[in-house]
Amino acid sequence: MPPQAQGRSVTSDTPGTRAEGPRPADGSRSGPGERVGPAPGPASGPGGPGADRSREEALTGRQRLWKGVWPPRLTRAQLIVALLLFGLGLGLAIQVRSTNENSVLRGARQEDLVRILDELDSRTQRLQDEKRRLENQRTELENSSDQAEEARKQTLQKEQQLGVLAGTVAAQGPGITITIDDSRGSVESDMLLDTVQELRAAGAEAIQIGTVRVVAGTYFSDSGGAIRIDGRKVTRPYVVKVIGKPEDLEPALNIPGGVVQSLEKEQATVSVQREKKIVVDALRSAKRPDYARSSSR
């Protein structure tokens, strides 16, 4: 062989002759039509998608469910809807609570509700009348030619009014008479006190129970199965004389859950009668206060 042929590969175009090319670096040998491709990718490696699928298959059903709902993925629209539903629920809860607190009025008849509204209107009217009366007195004092005489006249009128309220003078006028027949002795002093408070709220100007004049300082007590008012025993049936506007006094006693219903629950019989003239003649002695003095100068 000539020296030029050493170290060279022999190529030939002769049919049947195969050309030998350089071998791959890893020593493998490819045959005809074979291609040497890149090494396998990371698909089957420990951190590839195949490993993730294996871990998901290893989770239990409960774990997959928890993974699906937490952490929550809320959109802006869902958050707004949640806030609206929360506000609606809060409003309904407040309304239900308010309805439960007014359950007595909720079950009242229409006639009873009308009476309650009329009573409130009457109280407002009385306050307005008192305001106008005081304003008229001030105007008379300012415009009177003899202010001293006008002041004396108004002072006498005020003295009579205060005497009626204090129980030091007798009084008469329209009103109602309440008769409480307690044959079982189940009526207690606090029930009579509630009756007095309801009458005062309805505009009663003078009250007498039995032979006792009821004033601002009157107290009620139970003693030996009997009721005492200002330490004086009152006997059954209890007769209450009240001076005031009958159209306001009677409905105030008959409102749902009011005085009449409370007394009837104790098996007592209550009758209310309107009268054009009620005489309250039980008197109280005026006591000079020991410590209080007028602050006017």
Tab-separated table of C-alpha atoms in Angstrom:
chain	number	residue	atom	x	y	z
A	1	MET	CA	0.000	0.000	0.000
A	2	PRO	CA	1.363	3.396	-0.846
A	3	PRO	CA	2.262	5.693	1.986
A	4	GLN	CA	-0.462	8.193	1.103
A	5	ALA	CA	-3.132	5.630	1.911
A	6	GLN	CA	-2.066	5.073	5.493
A	7	GLY	CA	-4.422	6.495	8.142
A	8	ARG	CA	-7.160	7.219	5.667
A	9	SER	CA	-10.479	5.591	5.337
A	10	VAL	CA	-11.228	3.861	2.160
A	11	THR	CA	-14.159	5.143	0.212
A	12	SER	CA	-15.548	3.620	-2.817
A	13	ASP	CA	-18.477	4.159	-5.053
A	14	THR	CA	-18.516	0.522	-5.809
A	15	PRO	CA	-21.885	-1.043	-5.012
A	16	GLY	CA	-21.895	-3.103	-1.861
A	17	THR	CA	-19.133	-1.136	-0.364
A	18	ARG	CA	-20.114	0.666	2.942
A	19	ALA	CA	-18.443	3.742	4.077
A	20	GLU	CA	-17.279	3.835	7.607
A	21	GLY	CA	-17.520	7.153	9.320
A	22	PRO	CA	-16.300	8.218	12.705
A	23	ARG	CA	-17.742	6.397	15.664
A	24	PRO	CA	-19.739	8.194	18.376
A	25	ALA	CA	-17.882	9.299	21.416
A	26	ASP	CA	-19.681	6.798	23.647
A	27	GLY	CA	-18.451	3.916	21.550
A	28	SER	CA	-21.842	2.969	20.191
A	29	ARG	CA	-22.272	2.227	16.613
A	30	SER	CA	-25.094	3.181	14.389
A	31	GLY	CA	-26.136	1.118	11.524
A	32	PRO	CA	-27.585	2.158	8.222
A	33	GLY	CA	-30.511	4.614	8.678
A	34	GLU	CA	-29.921	4.976	12.387
A	35	ARG	CA	-29.655	8.405	13.937
A	36	VAL	CA	-27.918	9.305	17.075
A	37	GLY	CA	-30.342	11.519	19.138
A	38	PRO	CA	-29.886	13.491	22.333
A	39	ALA	CA	-29.991	11.835	25.725
A	40	PRO	CA	-33.413	11.341	27.399
A	41	GLY	CA	-34.861	14.585	28.845
A	42	PRO	CA	-35.974	15.274	32.399
A	43	ALA	CA	-39.532	13.932	31.858
A	44	SER	CA	-38.701	10.756	33.682
A	45	GLY	CA	-36.445	12.390	36.228
A	46	PRO	CA	-37.252	12.757	39.960
A	47	GLY	CA	-38.498	16.372	39.589
A	48	GLY	CA	-40.487	16.103	36.373
A	49	PRO	CA	-44.248	16.018	35.675
A	50	GLY	CA	-44.287	12.292	36.114
A	51	ALA	CA	-43.234	12.669	39.727
A	52	ASP	CA	-45.986	15.281	40.330
A	53	ARG	CA	-48.605	12.931	38.948
A	54	SER	CA	-47.328	10.183	41.190
A	55	ARG	CA	-47.587	12.400	44.279
A	56	GLU	CA	-51.158	13.458	43.356
A	57	GLU	CA	-52.187	9.831	42.939
A	58	ALA	CA	-50.731	9.092	46.361
A	59	LEU	CA	-53.026	11.716	48.070
A	60	THR	CA	-56.251	10.573	49.677
A	61	GLY	CA	-59.653	11.881	48.606
A	62	ARG	CA	-59.951	14.144	51.647
A	63	GLN	CA	-56.520	15.624	51.028
A	64	ARG	CA	-57.346	16.310	47.377
A	65	LEU	CA	-60.615	17.991	48.439
A	66	TRP	CA	-58.819	20.209	50.987
A	67	LYS	CA	-56.166	21.093	48.418
A	68	GLY	CA	-58.910	22.145	46.020
A	69	VAL	CA	-60.672	24.518	48.422
A	70	TRP	CA	-57.717	25.972	50.348
A	71	PRO	CA	-56.266	28.454	49.960
A	72	PRO	CA	-59.478	30.067	48.662
A	73	ARG	CA	-59.355	31.682	45.272
A	74	LEU	CA	-61.911	34.506	45.434
A	75	THR	CA	-62.595	36.865	42.638
A	76	ARG	CA	-63.635	40.472	43.190
A	77	ALA	CA	-67.235	39.721	42.225
A	78	GLN	CA	-67.446	36.838	44.712
A	79	LEU	CA	-66.072	39.039	47.494
A	80	ILE	CA	-68.680	41.746	46.792
A	81	VAL	CA	-71.499	39.154	46.833
A	82	ALA	CA	-70.238	37.771	50.153
A	83	LEU	CA	-70.245	41.238	51.733
A	84	LEU	CA	-73.783	41.910	50.479
A	85	LEU	CA	-75.026	38.616	51.914
A	86	PHE	CA	-73.388	39.391	55.260
A	87	GLY	CA	-75.091	42.800	55.400
A	88	LEU	CA	-78.451	41.234	54.515
A	89	GLY	CA	-78.115	38.619	57.245
A	90	LEU	CA	-77.154	41.231	59.839
A	91	GLY	CA	-80.183	43.357	58.924
A	92	LEU	CA	-82.539	40.386	59.220
A	93	ALA	CA	-81.122	39.481	62.642
A	94	ILE	CA	-81.645	43.039	63.930
A	95	GLN	CA	-85.185	43.100	62.580
A	96	VAL	CA	-86.074	39.769	64.217
A	97	ARG	CA	-84.703	40.956	67.556
A	98	SER	CA	-86.649	44.215	67.350
A	99	THR	CA	-89.824	42.292	66.484
A	100	ASN	CA	-89.399	39.994	69.498
A	101	GLU	CA	-88.962	42.971	71.840
A	102	ASN	CA	-92.250	44.474	70.607
A	103	SER	CA	-94.158	41.187	70.753
A	104	VAL	CA	-96.867	42.679	72.992
A	105	LEU	CA	-97.773	45.383	70.508
A	106	ARG	CA	-97.347	43.006	67.585
A	107	GLY	CA	-100.220	40.852	68.846
A	108	ALA	CA	-102.448	43.790	69.711
A	109	ARG	CA	-105.654	44.468	67.873
A	110	GLN	CA	-106.072	47.448	65.613
A	111	GLU	CA	-108.447	49.089	68.094
A	112	ASP	CA	-105.855	48.795	70.864
A	113	LEU	CA	-103.145	50.327	68.699
A	114	VAL	CA	-105.449	53.202	67.862
A	115	ARG	CA	-106.041	53.759	71.586
A	116	ILE	CA	-102.308	53.834	72.283
A	117	LEU	CA	-101.751	56.379	69.526
A	118	ASP	CA	-104.623	58.487	70.830
A	119	GLU	CA	-103.114	58.406	74.304
A	120	LEU	CA	-99.761	59.599	72.999
A	121	ASP	CA	-101.472	62.365	71.077
A	122	SER	CA	-103.347	63.390	74.218
A	123	ARG	CA	-100.137	63.597	76.239
A	124	THR	CA	-98.574	65.750	73.561
A	125	GLN	CA	-101.636	67.980	73.540
A	126	ARG	CA	-101.528	68.414	77.327
A	127	LEU	CA	-97.906	69.467	77.204
A	128	GLN	CA	-98.645	71.969	74.460
A	129	ASP	CA	-101.586	73.361	76.440
A	130	GLU	CA	-99.375	73.782	79.500
A	131	LYS	CA	-96.794	75.569	77.399
A	132	ARG	CA	-99.402	77.964	76.004
A	133	ARG	CA	-100.798	78.621	79.475
A	134	LEU	CA	-97.398	79.573	80.821
A	135	GLU	CA	-96.743	81.774	77.834
A	136	ASN	CA	-100.090	83.535	78.369
A	137	GLN	CA	-99.228	84.163	82.013
A	138	ARG	CA	-95.934	85.699	81.022
A	139	THR	CA	-97.665	87.878	78.445
A	140	GLU	CA	-100.250	89.065	80.982
A	141	LEU	CA	-97.540	89.976	83.448
A	142	GLU	CA	-95.636	91.909	80.819
A	143	ASN	CA	-98.683	93.779	79.466
A	144	SER	CA	-100.645	94.391	82.663
A	145	SER	CA	-100.827	97.994	83.868
A	146	ASP	CA	-100.779	96.800	87.462
A	147	GLN	CA	-98.184	94.099	87.398
A	148	ALA	CA	-98.218	93.638	91.168
A	149	GLU	CA	-101.955	92.853	91.216
A	150	GLU	CA	-101.652	90.537	88.252
A	151	ALA	CA	-98.769	88.726	89.891
A	152	ARG	CA	-100.778	88.288	93.095
A	153	LYS	CA	-103.736	86.851	91.194
A	154	GLN	CA	-101.573	84.386	89.347
A	155	THR	CA	-99.871	83.430	92.598
A	156	LEU	CA	-103.232	82.523	94.162
A	157	GLN	CA	-104.156	80.444	91.151
A	158	LYS	CA	-100.825	78.680	91.281
A	159	GLU	CA	-101.293	78.039	94.991
A	160	GLN	CA	-104.624	76.324	94.341
A	161	GLN	CA	-103.131	74.188	91.611
A	162	LEU	CA	-100.189	73.170	93.762
A	163	GLY	CA	-102.559	72.466	96.664
A	164	VAL	CA	-104.488	69.999	94.489
A	165	LEU	CA	-101.280	68.261	93.446
A	166	ALA	CA	-99.949	68.220	97.017
A	167	GLY	CA	-103.257	66.962	98.403
A	168	THR	CA	-103.727	69.849	100.820
A	169	VAL	CA	-106.984	71.052	99.239
A	170	ALA	CA	-110.033	69.168	98.004
A	171	ALA	CA	-110.657	68.822	94.273
A	172	GLN	CA	-113.524	67.996	91.970
A	173	GLY	CA	-113.930	67.465	88.256
A	174	PRO	CA	-114.542	64.842	85.582
A	175	GLY	CA	-112.784	61.523	85.800
A	176	ILE	CA	-113.229	57.817	86.432
A	177	THR	CA	-113.896	55.478	89.330
A	178	ILE	CA	-112.033	52.157	89.451
A	179	THR	CA	-113.344	49.323	91.608
A	180	ILE	CA	-111.016	46.366	92.210
A	181	ASP	CA	-112.795	43.400	93.802
A	182	ASP	CA	-110.106	41.077	95.186
A	183	SER	CA	-112.019	38.307	96.937
A	184	ARG	CA	-109.009	35.938	96.879
A	185	GLY	CA	-106.589	38.489	98.306
A	186	SER	CA	-104.125	38.007	95.453
A	187	VAL	CA	-103.676	41.702	94.652
A	188	GLU	CA	-100.499	43.125	96.188
A	189	SER	CA	-99.278	46.638	96.810
A	190	ASP	CA	-97.056	46.783	93.738
A	191	MET	CA	-100.105	46.243	91.525
A	192	LEU	CA	-101.850	49.266	93.027
A	193	LEU	CA	-98.642	51.233	92.558
A	194	ASP	CA	-98.568	50.252	88.870
A	195	THR	CA	-102.165	51.447	88.588
A	196	VAL	CA	-101.264	54.828	90.055
A	197	GLN	CA	-98.248	55.197	87.779
A	198	GLU	CA	-100.317	54.401	84.700
A	199	LEU	CA	-102.970	56.928	85.723
A	200	ARG	CA	-100.364	59.640	86.282
A	201	ALA	CA	-98.856	58.948	82.863
A	202	ALA	CA	-102.339	59.317	81.337
A	203	GLY	CA	-102.826	62.751	82.894
A	204	ALA	CA	-104.476	62.110	86.268
A	205	GLU	CA	-104.494	65.289	88.381
A	206	ALA	CA	-105.870	63.973	91.685
A	207	ILE	CA	-106.069	60.374	92.978
A	208	GLN	CA	-107.668	58.914	96.072
A	209	ILE	CA	-107.638	55.226	97.101
A	210	GLY	CA	-110.154	54.471	99.824
A	211	THR	CA	-109.657	57.265	102.329
A	212	VAL	CA	-106.036	58.004	101.424
A	213	ARG	CA	-104.990	60.849	99.136
A	214	VAL	CA	-102.259	59.754	96.763
A	215	VAL	CA	-99.496	62.332	96.158
A	216	ALA	CA	-95.908	62.331	94.940
A	217	GLY	CA	-94.514	61.058	98.261
A	218	THR	CA	-97.062	58.251	98.751
A	219	TYR	CA	-95.671	54.779	99.436
A	220	PHE	CA	-97.283	51.326	99.284
A	221	SER	CA	-96.513	48.270	101.434
A	222	ASP	CA	-97.841	44.809	102.283
A	223	SER	CA	-98.419	44.021	105.943
A	224	GLY	CA	-100.254	41.074	107.499
A	225	GLY	CA	-102.068	40.133	104.301
A	226	ALA	CA	-103.331	43.698	103.813
A	227	ILE	CA	-102.179	46.652	101.740
A	228	ARG	CA	-101.091	49.833	103.473
A	229	ILE	CA	-100.794	53.233	101.798
A	230	ASP	CA	-98.667	55.738	103.672
A	231	GLY	CA	-98.938	53.366	106.644
A	232	ARG	CA	-102.753	53.354	106.594
A	233	LYS	CA	-104.612	50.123	105.883
A	234	VAL	CA	-107.007	50.070	102.922
A	235	THR	CA	-109.747	47.449	102.752
A	236	ARG	CA	-111.228	45.480	99.877
A	237	PRO	CA	-112.730	46.221	97.456
A	238	TYR	CA	-110.267	48.908	96.495
A	239	VAL	CA	-112.010	52.026	95.173
A	240	VAL	CA	-109.824	54.450	93.239
A	241	LYS	CA	-111.154	57.928	92.431
A	242	VAL	CA	-109.319	59.754	89.684
A	243	ILE	CA	-109.800	63.291	88.345
A	244	GLY	CA	-108.697	63.840	84.776
A	245	LYS	CA	-109.840	63.455	81.193
A	246	PRO	CA	-111.892	60.230	81.069
A	247	GLU	CA	-111.158	59.731	77.367
A	248	ASP	CA	-107.462	59.421	78.236
A	249	LEU	CA	-107.653	57.617	81.571
A	250	GLU	CA	-109.850	54.671	80.655
A	251	PRO	CA	-107.982	53.567	77.494
A	252	ALA	CA	-104.683	53.768	79.372
A	253	LEU	CA	-105.886	51.076	81.765
A	254	ASN	CA	-107.221	48.771	79.044
A	255	ILE	CA	-104.193	48.607	76.734
A	256	PRO	CA	-102.851	45.072	76.006
A	257	GLY	CA	-100.737	43.908	78.923
A	258	GLY	CA	-101.855	46.912	80.965
A	259	VAL	CA	-103.333	47.331	84.429
A	260	VAL	CA	-106.700	45.661	83.842
A	261	GLN	CA	-105.214	42.546	82.224
A	262	SER	CA	-102.583	42.223	84.957
A	263	LEU	CA	-105.223	42.390	87.696
A	264	GLU	CA	-107.508	39.949	85.905
A	265	LYS	CA	-104.627	37.449	85.725
A	266	GLU	CA	-104.694	37.497	89.539
A	267	GLN	CA	-108.405	36.557	89.449
A	268	ALA	CA	-109.464	40.060	90.458
A	269	THR	CA	-112.531	41.776	88.999
A	270	VAL	CA	-111.939	45.295	87.674
A	271	SER	CA	-114.620	47.771	86.643
A	272	VAL	CA	-113.953	51.252	85.243
A	273	GLN	CA	-116.736	53.844	85.151
A	274	ARG	CA	-116.599	57.304	83.625
A	275	GLU	CA	-118.195	60.125	85.595
A	276	LYS	CA	-118.750	63.798	84.929
A	277	LYS	CA	-118.000	64.776	88.515
A	278	ILE	CA	-115.532	63.128	90.862
A	279	VAL	CA	-114.927	64.521	94.350
A	280	VAL	CA	-111.545	63.900	95.942
A	281	ASP	CA	-111.845	65.158	99.514
A	282	ALA	CA	-109.193	63.214	101.390
A	283	LEU	CA	-106.583	65.737	102.545
A	284	ARG	CA	-102.993	65.660	103.639
A	285	SER	CA	-101.405	68.084	106.040
A	286	ALA	CA	-98.771	70.369	104.597
A	287	LYS	CA	-95.432	69.745	106.241
A	288	ARG	CA	-92.713	72.316	106.384
A	289	PRO	CA	-89.502	70.880	105.028
A	290	ASP	CA	-86.685	70.628	107.517
A	291	TYR	CA	-83.798	71.237	105.144
A	292	ALA	CA	-85.047	72.300	101.699
A	293	ARG	CA	-85.423	76.023	101.080
A	294	SER	CA	-86.517	77.972	98.052
A	295	SER	CA	-83.644	79.014	95.816
A	296	SER	CA	-85.561	81.873	94.155
A	297	ARG	CA	-84.739	85.440	95.237
